[in-house]
mmCIF file of C-alpha atoms and ligand atoms in Angstrom:
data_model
loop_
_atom_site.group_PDB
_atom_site.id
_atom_site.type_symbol
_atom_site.label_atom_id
_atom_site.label_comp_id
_atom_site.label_asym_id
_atom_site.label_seq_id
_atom_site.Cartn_x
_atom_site.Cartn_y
_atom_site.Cartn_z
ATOM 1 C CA UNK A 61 17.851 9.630 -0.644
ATOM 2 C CA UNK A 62 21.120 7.948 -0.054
ATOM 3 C CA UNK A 63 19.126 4.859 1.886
ATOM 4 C CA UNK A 64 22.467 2.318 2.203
ATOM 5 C CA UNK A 65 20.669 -0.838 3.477
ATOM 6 C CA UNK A 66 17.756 0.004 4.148
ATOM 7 C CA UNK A 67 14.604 -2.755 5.109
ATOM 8 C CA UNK A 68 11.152 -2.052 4.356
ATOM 9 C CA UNK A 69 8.869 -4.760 6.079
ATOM 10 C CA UNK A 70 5.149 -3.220 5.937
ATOM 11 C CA UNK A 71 1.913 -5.924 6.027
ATOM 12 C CA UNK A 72 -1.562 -5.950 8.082
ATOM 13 C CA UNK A 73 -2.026 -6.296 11.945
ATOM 14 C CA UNK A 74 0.102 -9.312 13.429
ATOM 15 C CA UNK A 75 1.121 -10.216 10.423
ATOM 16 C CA UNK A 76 4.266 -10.944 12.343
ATOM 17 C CA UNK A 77 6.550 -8.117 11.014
ATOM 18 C CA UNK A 78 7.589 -7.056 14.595
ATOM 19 C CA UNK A 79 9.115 -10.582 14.963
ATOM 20 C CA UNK A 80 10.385 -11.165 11.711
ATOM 21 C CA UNK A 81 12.026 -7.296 11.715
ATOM 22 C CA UNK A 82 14.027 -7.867 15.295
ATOM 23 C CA UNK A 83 14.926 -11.246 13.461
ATOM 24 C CA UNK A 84 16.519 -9.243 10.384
ATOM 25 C CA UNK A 85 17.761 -6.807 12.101
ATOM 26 C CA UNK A 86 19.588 -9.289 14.084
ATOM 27 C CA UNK A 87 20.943 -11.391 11.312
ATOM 28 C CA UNK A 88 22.410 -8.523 9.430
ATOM 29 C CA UNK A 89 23.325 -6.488 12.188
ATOM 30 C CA UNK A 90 21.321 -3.086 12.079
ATOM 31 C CA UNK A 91 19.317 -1.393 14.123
ATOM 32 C CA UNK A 92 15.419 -1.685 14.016
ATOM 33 C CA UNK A 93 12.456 0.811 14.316
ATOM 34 C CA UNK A 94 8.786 -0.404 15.086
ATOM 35 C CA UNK A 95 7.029 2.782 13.338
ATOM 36 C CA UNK A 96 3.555 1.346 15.025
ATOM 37 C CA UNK A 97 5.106 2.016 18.001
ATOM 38 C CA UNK A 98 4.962 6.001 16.904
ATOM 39 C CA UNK A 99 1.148 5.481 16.109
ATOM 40 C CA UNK A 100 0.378 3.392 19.187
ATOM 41 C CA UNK A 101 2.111 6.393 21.355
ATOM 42 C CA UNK A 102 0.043 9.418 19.723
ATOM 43 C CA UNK A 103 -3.138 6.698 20.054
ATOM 44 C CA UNK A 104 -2.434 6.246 23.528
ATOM 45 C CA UNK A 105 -2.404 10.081 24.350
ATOM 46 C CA UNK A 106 -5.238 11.089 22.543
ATOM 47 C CA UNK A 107 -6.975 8.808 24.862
ATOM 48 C CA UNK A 108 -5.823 10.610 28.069
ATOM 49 C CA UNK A 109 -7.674 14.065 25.859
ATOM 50 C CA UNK A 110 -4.055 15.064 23.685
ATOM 51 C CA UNK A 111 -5.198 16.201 21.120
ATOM 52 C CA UNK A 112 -3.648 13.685 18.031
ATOM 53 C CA UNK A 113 -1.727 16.271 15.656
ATOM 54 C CA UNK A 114 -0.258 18.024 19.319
ATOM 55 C CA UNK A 115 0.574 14.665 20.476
ATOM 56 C CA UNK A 116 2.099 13.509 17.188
ATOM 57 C CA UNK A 117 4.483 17.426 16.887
ATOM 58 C CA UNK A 118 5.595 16.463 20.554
ATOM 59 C CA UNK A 119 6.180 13.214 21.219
ATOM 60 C CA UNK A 120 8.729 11.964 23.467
ATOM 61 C CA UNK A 121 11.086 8.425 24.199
ATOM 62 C CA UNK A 122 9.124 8.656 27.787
ATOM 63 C CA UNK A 123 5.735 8.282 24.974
ATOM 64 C CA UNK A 124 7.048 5.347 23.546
ATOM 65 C CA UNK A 125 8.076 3.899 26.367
ATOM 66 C CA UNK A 126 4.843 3.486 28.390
ATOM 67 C CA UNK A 127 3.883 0.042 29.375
ATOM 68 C CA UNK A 128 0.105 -0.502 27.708
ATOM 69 C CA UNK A 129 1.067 0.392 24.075
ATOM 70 C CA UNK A 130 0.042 -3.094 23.222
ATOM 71 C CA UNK A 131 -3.409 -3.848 24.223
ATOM 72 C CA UNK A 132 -5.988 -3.240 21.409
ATOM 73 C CA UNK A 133 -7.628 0.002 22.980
ATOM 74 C CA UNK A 134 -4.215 1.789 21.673
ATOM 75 C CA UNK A 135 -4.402 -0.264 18.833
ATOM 76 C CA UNK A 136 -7.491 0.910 17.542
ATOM 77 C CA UNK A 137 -6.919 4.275 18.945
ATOM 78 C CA UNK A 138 -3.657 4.303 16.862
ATOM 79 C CA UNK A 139 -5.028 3.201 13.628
ATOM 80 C CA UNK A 140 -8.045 6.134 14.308
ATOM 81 C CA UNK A 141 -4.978 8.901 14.440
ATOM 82 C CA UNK A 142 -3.451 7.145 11.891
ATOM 83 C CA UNK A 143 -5.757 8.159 9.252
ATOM 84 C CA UNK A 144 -4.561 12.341 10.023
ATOM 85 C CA UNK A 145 -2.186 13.442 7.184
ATOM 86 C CA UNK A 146 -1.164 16.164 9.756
ATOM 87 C CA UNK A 147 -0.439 13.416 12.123
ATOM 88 C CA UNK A 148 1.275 11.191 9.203
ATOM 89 C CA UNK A 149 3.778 14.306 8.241
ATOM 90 C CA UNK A 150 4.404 14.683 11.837
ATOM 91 C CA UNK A 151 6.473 11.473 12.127
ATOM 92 C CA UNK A 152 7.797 11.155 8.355
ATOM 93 C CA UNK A 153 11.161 13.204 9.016
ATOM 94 C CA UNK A 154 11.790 10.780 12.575
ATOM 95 C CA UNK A 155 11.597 7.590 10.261
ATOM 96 C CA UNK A 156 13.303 8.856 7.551
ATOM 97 C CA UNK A 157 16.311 9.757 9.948
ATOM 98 C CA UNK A 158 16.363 6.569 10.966
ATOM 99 C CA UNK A 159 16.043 4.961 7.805
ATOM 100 C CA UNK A 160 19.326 6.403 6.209
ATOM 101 C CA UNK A 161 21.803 5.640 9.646
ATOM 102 C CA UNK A 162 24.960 4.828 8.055
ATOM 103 C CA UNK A 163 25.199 1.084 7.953
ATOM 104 C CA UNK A 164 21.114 0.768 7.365
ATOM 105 C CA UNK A 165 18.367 -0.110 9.491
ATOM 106 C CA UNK A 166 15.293 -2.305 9.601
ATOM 107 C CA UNK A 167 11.708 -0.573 9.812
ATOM 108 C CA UNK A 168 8.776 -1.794 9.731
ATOM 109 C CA UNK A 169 4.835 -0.595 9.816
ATOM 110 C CA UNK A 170 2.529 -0.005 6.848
ATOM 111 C CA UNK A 171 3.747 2.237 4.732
ATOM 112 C CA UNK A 172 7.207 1.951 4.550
ATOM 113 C CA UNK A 173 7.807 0.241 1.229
ATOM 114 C CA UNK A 174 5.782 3.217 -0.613
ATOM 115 C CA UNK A 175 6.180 6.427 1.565
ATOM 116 C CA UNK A 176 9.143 6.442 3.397
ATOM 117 C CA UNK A 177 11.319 4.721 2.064
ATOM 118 C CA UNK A 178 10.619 4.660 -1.380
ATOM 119 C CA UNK A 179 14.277 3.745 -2.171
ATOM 120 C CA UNK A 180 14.932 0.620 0.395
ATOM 121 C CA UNK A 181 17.407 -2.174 -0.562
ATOM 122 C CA UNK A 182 14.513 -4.745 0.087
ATOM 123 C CA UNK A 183 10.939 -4.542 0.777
ATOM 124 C CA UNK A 184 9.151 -7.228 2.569
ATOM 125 C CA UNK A 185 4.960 -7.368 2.636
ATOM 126 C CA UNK A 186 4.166 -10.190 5.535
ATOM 127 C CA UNK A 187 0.795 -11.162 5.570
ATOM 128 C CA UNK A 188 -1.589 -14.235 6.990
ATOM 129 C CA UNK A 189 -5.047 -14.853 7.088
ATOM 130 C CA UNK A 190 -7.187 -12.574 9.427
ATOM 131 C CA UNK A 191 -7.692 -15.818 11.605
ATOM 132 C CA UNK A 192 -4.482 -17.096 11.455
ATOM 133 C CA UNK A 193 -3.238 -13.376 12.588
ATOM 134 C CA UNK A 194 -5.916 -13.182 15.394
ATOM 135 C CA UNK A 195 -5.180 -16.745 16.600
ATOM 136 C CA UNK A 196 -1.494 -15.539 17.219
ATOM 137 C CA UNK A 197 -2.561 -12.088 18.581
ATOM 138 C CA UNK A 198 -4.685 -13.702 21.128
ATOM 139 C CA UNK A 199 -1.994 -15.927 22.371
ATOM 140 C CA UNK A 200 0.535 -13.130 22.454
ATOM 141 C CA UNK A 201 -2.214 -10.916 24.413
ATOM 142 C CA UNK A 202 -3.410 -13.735 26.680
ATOM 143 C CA UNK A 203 0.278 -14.796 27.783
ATOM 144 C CA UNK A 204 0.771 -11.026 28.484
ATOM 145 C CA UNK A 205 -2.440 -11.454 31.156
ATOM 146 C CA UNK A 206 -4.911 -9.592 29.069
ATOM 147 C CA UNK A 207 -8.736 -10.682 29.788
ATOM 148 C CA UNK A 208 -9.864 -10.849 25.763
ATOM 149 C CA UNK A 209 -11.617 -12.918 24.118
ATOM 150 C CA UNK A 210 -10.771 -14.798 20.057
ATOM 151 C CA UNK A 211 -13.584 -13.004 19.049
ATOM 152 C CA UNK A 212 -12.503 -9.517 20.393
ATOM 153 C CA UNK A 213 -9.315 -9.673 18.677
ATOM 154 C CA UNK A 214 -10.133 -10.842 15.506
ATOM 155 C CA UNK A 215 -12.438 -7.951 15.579
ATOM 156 C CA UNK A 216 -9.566 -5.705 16.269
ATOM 157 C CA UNK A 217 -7.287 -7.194 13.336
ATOM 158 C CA UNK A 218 -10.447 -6.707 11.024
ATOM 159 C CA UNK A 219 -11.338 -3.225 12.341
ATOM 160 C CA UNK A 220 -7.999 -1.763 11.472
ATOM 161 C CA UNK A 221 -6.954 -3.780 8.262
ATOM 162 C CA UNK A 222 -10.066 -2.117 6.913
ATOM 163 C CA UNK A 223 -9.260 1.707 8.666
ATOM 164 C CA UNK A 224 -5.918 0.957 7.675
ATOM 165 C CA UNK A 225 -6.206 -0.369 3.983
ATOM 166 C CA UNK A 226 -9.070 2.297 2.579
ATOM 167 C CA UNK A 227 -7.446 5.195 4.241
ATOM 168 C CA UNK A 228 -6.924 8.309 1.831
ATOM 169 C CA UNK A 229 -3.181 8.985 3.194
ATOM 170 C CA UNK A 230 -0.547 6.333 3.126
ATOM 171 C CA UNK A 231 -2.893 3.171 2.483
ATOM 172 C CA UNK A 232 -1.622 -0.171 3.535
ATOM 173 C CA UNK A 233 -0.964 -1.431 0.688
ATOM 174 C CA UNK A 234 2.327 -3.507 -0.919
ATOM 175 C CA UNK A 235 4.464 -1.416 -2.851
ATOM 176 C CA UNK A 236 5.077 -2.640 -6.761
ATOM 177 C CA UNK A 237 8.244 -3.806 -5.913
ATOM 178 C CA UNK A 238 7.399 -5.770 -2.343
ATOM 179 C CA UNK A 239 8.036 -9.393 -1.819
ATOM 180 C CA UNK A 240 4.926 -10.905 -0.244
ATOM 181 C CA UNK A 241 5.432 -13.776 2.536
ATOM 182 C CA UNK A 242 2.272 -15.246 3.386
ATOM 183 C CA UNK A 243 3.085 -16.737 6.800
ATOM 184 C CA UNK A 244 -0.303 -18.575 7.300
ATOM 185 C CA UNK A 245 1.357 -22.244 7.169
ATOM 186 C CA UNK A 246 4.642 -20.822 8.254
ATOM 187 C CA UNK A 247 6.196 -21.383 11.715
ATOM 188 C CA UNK A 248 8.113 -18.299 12.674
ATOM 189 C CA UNK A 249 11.368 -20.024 11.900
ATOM 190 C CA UNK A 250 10.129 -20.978 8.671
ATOM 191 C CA UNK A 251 9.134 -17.022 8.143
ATOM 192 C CA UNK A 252 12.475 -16.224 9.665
ATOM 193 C CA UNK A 253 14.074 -17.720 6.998
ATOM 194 C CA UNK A 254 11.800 -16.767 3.836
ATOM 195 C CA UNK A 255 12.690 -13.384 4.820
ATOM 196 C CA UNK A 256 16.191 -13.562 5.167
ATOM 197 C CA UNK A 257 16.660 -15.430 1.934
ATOM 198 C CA UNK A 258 14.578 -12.569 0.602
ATOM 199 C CA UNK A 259 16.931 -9.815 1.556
ATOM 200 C CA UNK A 260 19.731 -11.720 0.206
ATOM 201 C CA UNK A 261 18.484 -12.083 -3.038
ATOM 202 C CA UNK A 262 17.666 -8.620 -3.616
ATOM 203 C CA UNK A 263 20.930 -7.197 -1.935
ATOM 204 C CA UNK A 264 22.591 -9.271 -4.176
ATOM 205 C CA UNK A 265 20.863 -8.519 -7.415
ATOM 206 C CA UNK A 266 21.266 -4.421 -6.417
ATOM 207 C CA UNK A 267 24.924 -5.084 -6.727
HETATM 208 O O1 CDP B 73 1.506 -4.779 15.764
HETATM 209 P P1 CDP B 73 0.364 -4.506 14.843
HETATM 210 O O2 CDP B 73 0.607 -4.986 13.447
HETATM 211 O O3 CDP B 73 -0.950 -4.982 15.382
HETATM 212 O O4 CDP B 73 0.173 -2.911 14.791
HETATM 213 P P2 CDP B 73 1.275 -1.762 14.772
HETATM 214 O O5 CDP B 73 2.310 -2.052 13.728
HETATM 215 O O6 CDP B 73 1.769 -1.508 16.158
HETATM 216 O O7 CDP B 73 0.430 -0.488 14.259
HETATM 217 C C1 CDP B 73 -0.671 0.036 14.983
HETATM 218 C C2 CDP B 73 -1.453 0.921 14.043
HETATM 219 O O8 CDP B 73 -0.638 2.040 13.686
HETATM 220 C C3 CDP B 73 -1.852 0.286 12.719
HETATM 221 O O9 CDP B 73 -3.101 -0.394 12.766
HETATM 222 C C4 CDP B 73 -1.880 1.485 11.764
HETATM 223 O O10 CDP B 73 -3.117 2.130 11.785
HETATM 224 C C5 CDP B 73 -0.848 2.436 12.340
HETATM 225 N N1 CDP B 73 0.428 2.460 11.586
HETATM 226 C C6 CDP B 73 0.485 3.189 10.416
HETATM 227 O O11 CDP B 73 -0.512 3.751 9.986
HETATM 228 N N2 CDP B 73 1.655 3.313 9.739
HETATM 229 C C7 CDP B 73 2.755 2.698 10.160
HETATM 230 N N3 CDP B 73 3.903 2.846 9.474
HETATM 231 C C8 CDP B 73 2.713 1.909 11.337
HETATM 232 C C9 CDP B 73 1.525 1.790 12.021
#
């Protein structure tokens, strides 16, 4: 796989890759794809009846672009289809496409560092404490005018770590050759920054 410049961020539930991804992918000037979203779409469908591996061989944009991907029914409802190999394979050859655009491209999820793109330039685990995660999550969800409560999120974050890390297909997991940035005592500038200064160093030693 001829992956150019390729970014693998992959790490637990609001860990903060989604910021720290449309950061990079700012900074160096490539295009970004939020594989949860994928999950979160064929989550939300099986909850209207779709059946997961139908929803997953026939998703749309109009899927992805639905307005209540975010709250943490689809969550869990993603990380629930999530665990379907058949569901898995259905989406592999979409973020592999976008993984080699000439130029390179920014992904991020859980398994990009050690499925689907085996090969990227730099791979990027973000992590943070389960409370730390749930804290932000809560704010994020809350701001957004979601009725939840600190409890039910951090339930939610440790619900679908655990689905998401003992899973038989595509664990979360870091691959061998991942850079871990724990952003517990980070602000997001500071993460920002770690992760930029991450790619640099390992673009720069591939040359
Ligand atoms: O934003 P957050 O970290 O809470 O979740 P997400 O990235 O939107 O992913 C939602 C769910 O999709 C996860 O809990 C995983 O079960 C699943 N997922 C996956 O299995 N593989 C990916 N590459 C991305 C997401």
């Amino acid at each position: 796989m001829n992956e150019t410049f390729t970014i693998a961020v992959d790490g637990p539930a609001a860990a903060g890759k989604g910021t720290i991804s449309k950061a990079l992918a700012a900074h160096f000037d490539l295009p970004h794809l939020d594989t949860g979203l994928l999950y979160r779409a064929v989550g939300a469908l099986t909850l209207t009846g779709t059946d997961p591996v139908t929803a997953a061989r026939s998703l749309t944009a109009d899927d992805l672009g639905r307005d209540n991907l975010r709250t943490p029914e689809v969550a869990q409802a993603a990380s629930k289809v999530a665990v379907i190999a058949d569901v898995r394979a259905a989406l592999v050859d979409f973020q592999r496409a976008f993984a080699r655009r000439i130029g390179g491209a920014v992904l991020d999820g859980r398994d990009i560092g050690t499925v689907i793109c085996p090969n990227a330039k730099a791979k990027l685990f973000v992590t943070a404490s389960p409370g730390v995660r749930a804290e932000r999550r809560y704010l994020e969800l809350t701001g957004k005018g979601l009725d939840i409560t600190r409890e039910q999120v951090l339930a939610d974050v440790v619900a679908r770590d655990d689905r998401d890390m003992n899973r038989a297909e595509a664990p979360l997991k870091p691959a061998p050759d991942a850079v871990l940035i724990d952003t517990s005592e980070m602000n997001i500038n500071d993460a920002v920054t770690a992760a930029i200064r991450t790619v640099e160093t390992k673009t720069q030693a591939s040359r």
